[in-house]
PDB file of C-alpha atoms in Angstrom:
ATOM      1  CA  UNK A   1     -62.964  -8.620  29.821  1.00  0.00           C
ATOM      2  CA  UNK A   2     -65.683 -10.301  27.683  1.00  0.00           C
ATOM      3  CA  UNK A   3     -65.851 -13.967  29.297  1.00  0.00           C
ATOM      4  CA  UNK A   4     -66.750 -16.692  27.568  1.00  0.00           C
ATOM      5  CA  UNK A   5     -69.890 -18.876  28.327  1.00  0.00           C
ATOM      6  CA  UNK A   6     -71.152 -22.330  27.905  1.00  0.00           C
ATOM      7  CA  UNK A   7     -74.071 -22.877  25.633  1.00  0.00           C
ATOM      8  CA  UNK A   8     -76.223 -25.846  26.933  1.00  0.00           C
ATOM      9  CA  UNK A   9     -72.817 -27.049  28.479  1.00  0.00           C
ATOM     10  CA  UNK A  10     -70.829 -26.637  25.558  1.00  0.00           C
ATOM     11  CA  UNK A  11     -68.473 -24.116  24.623  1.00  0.00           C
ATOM     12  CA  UNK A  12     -68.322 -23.362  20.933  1.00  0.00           C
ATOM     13  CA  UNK A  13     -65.748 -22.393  18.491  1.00  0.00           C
ATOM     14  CA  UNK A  14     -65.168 -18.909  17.901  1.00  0.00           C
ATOM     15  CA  UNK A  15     -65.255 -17.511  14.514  1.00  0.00           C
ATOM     16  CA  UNK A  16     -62.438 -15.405  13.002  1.00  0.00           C
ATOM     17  CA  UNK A  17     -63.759 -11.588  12.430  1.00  0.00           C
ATOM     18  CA  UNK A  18     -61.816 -11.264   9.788  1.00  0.00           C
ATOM     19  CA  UNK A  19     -60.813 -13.572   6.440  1.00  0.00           C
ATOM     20  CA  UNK A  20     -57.123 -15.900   7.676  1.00  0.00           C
ATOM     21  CA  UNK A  21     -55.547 -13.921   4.882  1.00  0.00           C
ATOM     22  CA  UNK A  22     -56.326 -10.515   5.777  1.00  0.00           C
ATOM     23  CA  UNK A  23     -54.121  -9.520   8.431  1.00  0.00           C
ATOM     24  CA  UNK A  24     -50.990  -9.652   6.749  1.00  0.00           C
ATOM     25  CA  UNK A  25     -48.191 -10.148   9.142  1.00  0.00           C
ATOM     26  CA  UNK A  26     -49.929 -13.455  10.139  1.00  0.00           C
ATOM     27  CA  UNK A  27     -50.078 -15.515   6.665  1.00  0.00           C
ATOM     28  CA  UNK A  28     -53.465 -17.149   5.846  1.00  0.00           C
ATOM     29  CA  UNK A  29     -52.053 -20.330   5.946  1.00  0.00           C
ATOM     30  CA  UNK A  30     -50.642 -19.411   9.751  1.00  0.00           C
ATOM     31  CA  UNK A  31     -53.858 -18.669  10.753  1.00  0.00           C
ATOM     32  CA  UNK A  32     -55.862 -21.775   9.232  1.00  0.00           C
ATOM     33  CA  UNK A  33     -53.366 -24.021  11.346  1.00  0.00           C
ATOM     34  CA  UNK A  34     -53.869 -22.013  14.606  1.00  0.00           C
ATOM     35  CA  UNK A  35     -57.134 -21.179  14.772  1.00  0.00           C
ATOM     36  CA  UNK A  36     -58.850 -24.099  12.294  1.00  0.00           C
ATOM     37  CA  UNK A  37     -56.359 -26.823  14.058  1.00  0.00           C
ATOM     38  CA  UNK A  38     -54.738 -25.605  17.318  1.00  0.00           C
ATOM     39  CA  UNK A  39     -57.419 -23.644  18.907  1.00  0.00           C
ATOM     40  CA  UNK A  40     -60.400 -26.333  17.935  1.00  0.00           C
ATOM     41  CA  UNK A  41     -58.369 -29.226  19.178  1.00  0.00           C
ATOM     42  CA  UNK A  42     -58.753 -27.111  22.653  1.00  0.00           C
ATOM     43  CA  UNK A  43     -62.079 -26.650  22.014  1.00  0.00           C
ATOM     44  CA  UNK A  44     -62.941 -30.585  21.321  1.00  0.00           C
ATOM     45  CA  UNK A  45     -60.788 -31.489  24.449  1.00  0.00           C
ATOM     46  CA  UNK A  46     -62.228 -29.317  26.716  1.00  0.00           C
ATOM     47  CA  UNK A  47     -66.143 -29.922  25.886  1.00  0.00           C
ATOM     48  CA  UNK A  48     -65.235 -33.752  25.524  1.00  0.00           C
ATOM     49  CA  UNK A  49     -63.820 -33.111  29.671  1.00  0.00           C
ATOM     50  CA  UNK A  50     -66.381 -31.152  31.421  1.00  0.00           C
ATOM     51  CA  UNK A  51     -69.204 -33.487  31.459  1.00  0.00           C
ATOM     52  CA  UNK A  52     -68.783 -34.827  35.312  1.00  0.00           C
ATOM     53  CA  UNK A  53     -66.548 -32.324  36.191  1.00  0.00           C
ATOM     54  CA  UNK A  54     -69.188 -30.072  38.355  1.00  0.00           C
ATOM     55  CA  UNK A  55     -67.968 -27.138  35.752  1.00  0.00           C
ATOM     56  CA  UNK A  56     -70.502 -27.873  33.118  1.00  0.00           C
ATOM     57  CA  UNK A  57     -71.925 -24.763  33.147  1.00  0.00           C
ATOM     58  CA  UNK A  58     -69.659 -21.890  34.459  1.00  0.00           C
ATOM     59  CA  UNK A  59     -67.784 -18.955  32.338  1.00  0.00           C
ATOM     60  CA  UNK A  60     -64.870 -20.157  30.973  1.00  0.00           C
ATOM     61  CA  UNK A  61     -62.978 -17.891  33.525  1.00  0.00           C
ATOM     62  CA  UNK A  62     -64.285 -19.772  36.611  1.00  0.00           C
ATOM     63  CA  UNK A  63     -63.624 -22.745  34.603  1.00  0.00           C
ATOM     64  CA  UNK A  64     -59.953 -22.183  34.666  1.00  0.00           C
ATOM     65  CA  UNK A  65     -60.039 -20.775  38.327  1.00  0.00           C
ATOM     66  CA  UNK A  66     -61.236 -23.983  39.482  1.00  0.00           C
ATOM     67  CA  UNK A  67     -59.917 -26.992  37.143  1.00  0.00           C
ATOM     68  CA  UNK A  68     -56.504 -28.727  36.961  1.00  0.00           C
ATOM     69  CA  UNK A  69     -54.360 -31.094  34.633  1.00  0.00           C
ATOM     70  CA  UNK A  70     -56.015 -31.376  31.192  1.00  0.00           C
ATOM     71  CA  UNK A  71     -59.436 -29.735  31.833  1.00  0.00           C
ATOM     72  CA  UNK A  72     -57.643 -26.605  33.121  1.00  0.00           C
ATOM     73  CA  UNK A  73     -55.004 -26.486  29.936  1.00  0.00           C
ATOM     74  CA  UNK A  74     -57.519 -27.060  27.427  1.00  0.00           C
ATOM     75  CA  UNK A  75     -60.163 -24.388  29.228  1.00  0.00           C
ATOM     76  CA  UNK A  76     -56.935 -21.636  29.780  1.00  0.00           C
ATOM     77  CA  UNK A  77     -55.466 -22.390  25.852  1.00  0.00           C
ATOM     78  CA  UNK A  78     -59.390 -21.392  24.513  1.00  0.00           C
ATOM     79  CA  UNK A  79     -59.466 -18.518  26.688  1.00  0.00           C
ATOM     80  CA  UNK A  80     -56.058 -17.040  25.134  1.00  0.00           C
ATOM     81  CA  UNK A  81     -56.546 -18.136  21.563  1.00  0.00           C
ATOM     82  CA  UNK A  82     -59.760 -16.033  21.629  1.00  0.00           C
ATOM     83  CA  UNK A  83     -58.427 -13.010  22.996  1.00  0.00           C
ATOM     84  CA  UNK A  84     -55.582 -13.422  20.871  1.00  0.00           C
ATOM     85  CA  UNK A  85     -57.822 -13.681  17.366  1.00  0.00           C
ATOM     86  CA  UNK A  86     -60.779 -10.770  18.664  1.00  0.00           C
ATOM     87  CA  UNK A  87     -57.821  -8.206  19.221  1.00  0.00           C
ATOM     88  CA  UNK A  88     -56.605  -8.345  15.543  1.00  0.00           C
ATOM     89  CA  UNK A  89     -58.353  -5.800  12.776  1.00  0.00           C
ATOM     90  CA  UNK A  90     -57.290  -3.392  10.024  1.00  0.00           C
ATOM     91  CA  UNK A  91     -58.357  -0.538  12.155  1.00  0.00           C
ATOM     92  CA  UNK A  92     -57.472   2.040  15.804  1.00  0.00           C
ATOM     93  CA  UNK A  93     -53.941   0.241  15.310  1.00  0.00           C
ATOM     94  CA  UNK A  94     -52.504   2.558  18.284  1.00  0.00           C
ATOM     95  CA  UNK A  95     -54.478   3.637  21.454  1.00  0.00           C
ATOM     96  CA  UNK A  96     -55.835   6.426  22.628  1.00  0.00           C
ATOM     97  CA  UNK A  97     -58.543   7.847  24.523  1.00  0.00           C
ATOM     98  CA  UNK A  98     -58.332   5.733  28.375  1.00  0.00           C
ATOM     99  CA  UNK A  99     -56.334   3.161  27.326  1.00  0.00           C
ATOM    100  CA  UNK A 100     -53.525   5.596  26.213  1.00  0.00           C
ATOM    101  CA  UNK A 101     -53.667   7.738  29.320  1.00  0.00           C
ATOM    102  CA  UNK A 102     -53.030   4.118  30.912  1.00  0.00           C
ATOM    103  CA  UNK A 103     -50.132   3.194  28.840  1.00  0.00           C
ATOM    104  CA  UNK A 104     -48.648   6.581  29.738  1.00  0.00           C
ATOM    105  CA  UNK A 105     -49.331   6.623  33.200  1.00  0.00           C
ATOM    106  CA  UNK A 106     -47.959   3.321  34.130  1.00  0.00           C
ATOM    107  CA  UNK A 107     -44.885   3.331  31.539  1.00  0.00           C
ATOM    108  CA  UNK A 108     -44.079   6.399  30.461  1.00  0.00           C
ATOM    109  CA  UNK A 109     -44.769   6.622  26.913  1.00  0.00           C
ATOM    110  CA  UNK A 110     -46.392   3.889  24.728  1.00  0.00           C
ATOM    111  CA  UNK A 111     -42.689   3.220  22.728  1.00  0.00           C
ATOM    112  CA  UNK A 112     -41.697   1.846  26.638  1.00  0.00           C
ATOM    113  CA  UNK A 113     -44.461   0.078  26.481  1.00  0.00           C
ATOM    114  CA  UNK A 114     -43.871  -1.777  23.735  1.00  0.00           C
ATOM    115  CA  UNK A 115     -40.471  -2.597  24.321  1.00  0.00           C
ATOM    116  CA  UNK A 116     -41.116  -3.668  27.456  1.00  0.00           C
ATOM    117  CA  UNK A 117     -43.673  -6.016  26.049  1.00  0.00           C
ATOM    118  CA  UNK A 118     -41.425  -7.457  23.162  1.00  0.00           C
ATOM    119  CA  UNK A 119     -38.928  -7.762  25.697  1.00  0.00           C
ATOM    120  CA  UNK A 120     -41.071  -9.893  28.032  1.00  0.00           C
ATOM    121  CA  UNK A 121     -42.187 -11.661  24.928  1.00  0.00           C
ATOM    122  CA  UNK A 122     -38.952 -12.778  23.867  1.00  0.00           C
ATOM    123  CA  UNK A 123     -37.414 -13.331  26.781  1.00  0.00           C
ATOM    124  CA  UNK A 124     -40.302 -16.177  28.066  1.00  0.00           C
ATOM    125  CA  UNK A 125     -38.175 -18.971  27.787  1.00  0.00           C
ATOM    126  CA  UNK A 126     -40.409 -21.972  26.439  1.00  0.00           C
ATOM    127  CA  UNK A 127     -43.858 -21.749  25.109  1.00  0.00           C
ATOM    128  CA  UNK A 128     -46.842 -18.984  26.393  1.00  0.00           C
ATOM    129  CA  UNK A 129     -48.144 -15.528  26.331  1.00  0.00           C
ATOM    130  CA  UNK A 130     -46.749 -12.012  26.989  1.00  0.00           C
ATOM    131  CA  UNK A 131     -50.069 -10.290  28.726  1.00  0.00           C
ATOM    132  CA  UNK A 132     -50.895  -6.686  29.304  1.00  0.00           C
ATOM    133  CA  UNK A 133     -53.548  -6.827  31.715  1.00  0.00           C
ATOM    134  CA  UNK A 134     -55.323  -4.721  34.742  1.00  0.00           C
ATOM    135  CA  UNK A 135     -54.422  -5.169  38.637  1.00  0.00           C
ATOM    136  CA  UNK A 136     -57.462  -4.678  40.957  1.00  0.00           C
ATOM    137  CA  UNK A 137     -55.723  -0.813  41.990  1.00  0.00           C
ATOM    138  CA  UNK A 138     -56.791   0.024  38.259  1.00  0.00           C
ATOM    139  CA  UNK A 139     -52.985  -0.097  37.128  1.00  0.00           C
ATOM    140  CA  UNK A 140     -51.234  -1.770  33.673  1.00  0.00           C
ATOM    141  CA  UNK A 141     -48.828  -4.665  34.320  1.00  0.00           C
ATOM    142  CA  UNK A 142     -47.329  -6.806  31.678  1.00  0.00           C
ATOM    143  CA  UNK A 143     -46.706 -10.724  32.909  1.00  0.00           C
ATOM    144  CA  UNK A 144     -45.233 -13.603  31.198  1.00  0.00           C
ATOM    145  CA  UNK A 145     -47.893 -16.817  31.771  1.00  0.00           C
ATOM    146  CA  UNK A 146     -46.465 -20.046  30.918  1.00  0.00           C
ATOM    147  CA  UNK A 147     -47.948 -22.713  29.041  1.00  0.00           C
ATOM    148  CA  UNK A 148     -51.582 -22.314  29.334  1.00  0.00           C
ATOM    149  CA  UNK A 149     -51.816 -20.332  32.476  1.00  0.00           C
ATOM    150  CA  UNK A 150     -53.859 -16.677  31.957  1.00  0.00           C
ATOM    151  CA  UNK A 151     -53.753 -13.542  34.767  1.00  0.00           C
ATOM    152  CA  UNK A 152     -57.178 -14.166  35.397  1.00  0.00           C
ATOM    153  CA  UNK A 153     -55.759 -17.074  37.881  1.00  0.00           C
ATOM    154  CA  UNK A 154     -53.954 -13.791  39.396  1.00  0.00           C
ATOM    155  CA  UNK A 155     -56.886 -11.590  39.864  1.00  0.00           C
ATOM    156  CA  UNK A 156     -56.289  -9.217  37.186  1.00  0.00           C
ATOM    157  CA  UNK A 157     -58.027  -8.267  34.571  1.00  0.00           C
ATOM    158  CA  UNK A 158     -56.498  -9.593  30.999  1.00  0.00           C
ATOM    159  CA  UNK A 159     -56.661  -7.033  27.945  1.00  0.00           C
ATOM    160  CA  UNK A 160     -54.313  -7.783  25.679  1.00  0.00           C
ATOM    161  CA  UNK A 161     -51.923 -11.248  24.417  1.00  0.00           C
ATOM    162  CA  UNK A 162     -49.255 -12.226  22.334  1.00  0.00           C
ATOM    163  CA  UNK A 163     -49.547 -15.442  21.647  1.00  0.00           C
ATOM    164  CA  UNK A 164     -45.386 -16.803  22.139  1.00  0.00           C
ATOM    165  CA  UNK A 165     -45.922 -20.605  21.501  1.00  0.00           C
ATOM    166  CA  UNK A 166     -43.612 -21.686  18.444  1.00  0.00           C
ATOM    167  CA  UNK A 167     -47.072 -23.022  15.892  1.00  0.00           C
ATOM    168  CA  UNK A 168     -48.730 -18.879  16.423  1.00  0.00           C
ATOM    169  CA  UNK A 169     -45.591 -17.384  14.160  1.00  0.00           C
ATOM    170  CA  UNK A 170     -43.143 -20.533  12.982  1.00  0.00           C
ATOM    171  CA  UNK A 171     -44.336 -20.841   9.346  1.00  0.00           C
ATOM    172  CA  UNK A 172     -44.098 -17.023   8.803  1.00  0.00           C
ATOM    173  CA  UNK A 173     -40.844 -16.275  11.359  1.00  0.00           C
ATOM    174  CA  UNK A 174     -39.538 -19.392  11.841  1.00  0.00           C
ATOM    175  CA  UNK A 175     -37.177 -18.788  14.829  1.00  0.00           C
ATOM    176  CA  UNK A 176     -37.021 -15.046  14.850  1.00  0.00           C
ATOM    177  CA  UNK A 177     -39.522 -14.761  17.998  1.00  0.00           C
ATOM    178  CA  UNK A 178     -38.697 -10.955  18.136  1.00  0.00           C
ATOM    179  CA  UNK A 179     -39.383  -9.978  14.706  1.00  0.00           C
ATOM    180  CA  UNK A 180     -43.532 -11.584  14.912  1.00  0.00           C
ATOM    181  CA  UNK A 181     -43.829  -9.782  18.282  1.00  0.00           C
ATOM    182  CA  UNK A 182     -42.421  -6.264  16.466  1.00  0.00           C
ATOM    183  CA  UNK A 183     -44.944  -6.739  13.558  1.00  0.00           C
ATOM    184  CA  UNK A 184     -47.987  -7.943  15.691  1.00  0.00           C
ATOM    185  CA  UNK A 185     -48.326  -4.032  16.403  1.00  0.00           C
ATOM    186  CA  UNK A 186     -49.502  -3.325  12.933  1.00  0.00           C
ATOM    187  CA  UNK A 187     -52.633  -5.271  13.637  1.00  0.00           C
ATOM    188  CA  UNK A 188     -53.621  -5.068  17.412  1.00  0.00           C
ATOM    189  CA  UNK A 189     -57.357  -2.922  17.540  1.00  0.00           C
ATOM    190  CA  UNK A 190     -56.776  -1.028  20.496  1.00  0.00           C
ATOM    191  CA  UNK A 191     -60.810  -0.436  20.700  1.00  0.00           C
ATOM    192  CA  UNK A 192     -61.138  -4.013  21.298  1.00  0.00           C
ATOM    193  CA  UNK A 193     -58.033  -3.849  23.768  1.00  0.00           C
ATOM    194  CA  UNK A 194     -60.088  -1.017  25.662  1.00  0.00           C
ATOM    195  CA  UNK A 195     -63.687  -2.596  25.536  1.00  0.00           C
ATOM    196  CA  UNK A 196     -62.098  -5.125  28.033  1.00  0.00           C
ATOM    197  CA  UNK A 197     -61.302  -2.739  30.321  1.00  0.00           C
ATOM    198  CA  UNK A 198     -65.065  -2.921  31.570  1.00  0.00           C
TER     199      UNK A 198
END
């Protein structure tokens, strides 16, 4: 997993890699609310906390490791969002190489896997993320983290999110939950899924 770190105390806000309108199964105007509003109102609130906290300066991992109430939300919600917008392209939309010997290994084929995502996706009642991430005996697990929480509080390794809080797919989907996890495939890069294996 690519952490994120401070610059001069600060953490900045990410940059989409790709124009809001050019993933397709996420409108433009989905994306300019989530990322433009959402994710840099976490951004604001969590440099605008940190001075005095004795954090100032650590990866945003460690950050959310050792924080609690707001400073800990706002530090775990800009750790997701940015995983969430770096996996997204128009290109390597299935895996292969290691990360699809993985997916086989641990579930059987990658159709289980994907049900068994949606299904955890779905089925997380309230707001969060469906994660697939890495447990320190080099194996694929799939959690449900509520809220703002983020496996790295778990020990594992994160790789890949879908983002189940109601503003990520509610213009587009409205209530059908199900149907934005289904079409979220269509977009995931699996090379950036696999870079954070190291």
């Amino acid at each position: 997993m690519r952490d994120i770190l401070p610059v001069n105390g600060i953490f900045e806000m990410m940059q989409l890699p790709y124009a809001p309108e050019a993933l397709g199964v996420i409108s433009g105007n989905t994306l300019g609310f989530h990322h433009g509003k959402h994710l840099k109102a976490y951004v604001d609130n969590l440099n605008k906390l940190l001075p005095g906290s004795g954090l100032e300066n650590l990866p945003i991992s460690e950050v959310i490791k050792k924080s609690k109430g707001g400073l800990f939300n706002n530090a775990g919600q800009v750790l997701n969002h940015v995983m969430y917008f770096e996996q997204f392209g128009k290109e390597h939309h299935e895996p292969e190489g290691k990360m699809l010997e993985m997916i086989v290994r641990d579930f059987g084929s990658v159709e289980n896997f994907k049900k068994e995502f949606e299904q955890k996706g779905t089925t997380l009642f309230g707001s969060g993320w469906v994660w697939l991430s890495m447990n320190a005996e080099g194996r694929l697990v799939i959690t449900q983290e509520v809220n703002a929480n983020n496996p790295v509080q778990s020990g594992l390794v994160p790789l890949l999110t879908f983002d189940v809080w109601e503003h990520a797919y509610y213009l587009d989907y409205q209530n059908r939950r199900a149907d934005y996890l289904a079409a979220l495939w269509q977009i995931v890069d699996w090379k950036v899924v696999e870079s954070r294996l190291q």
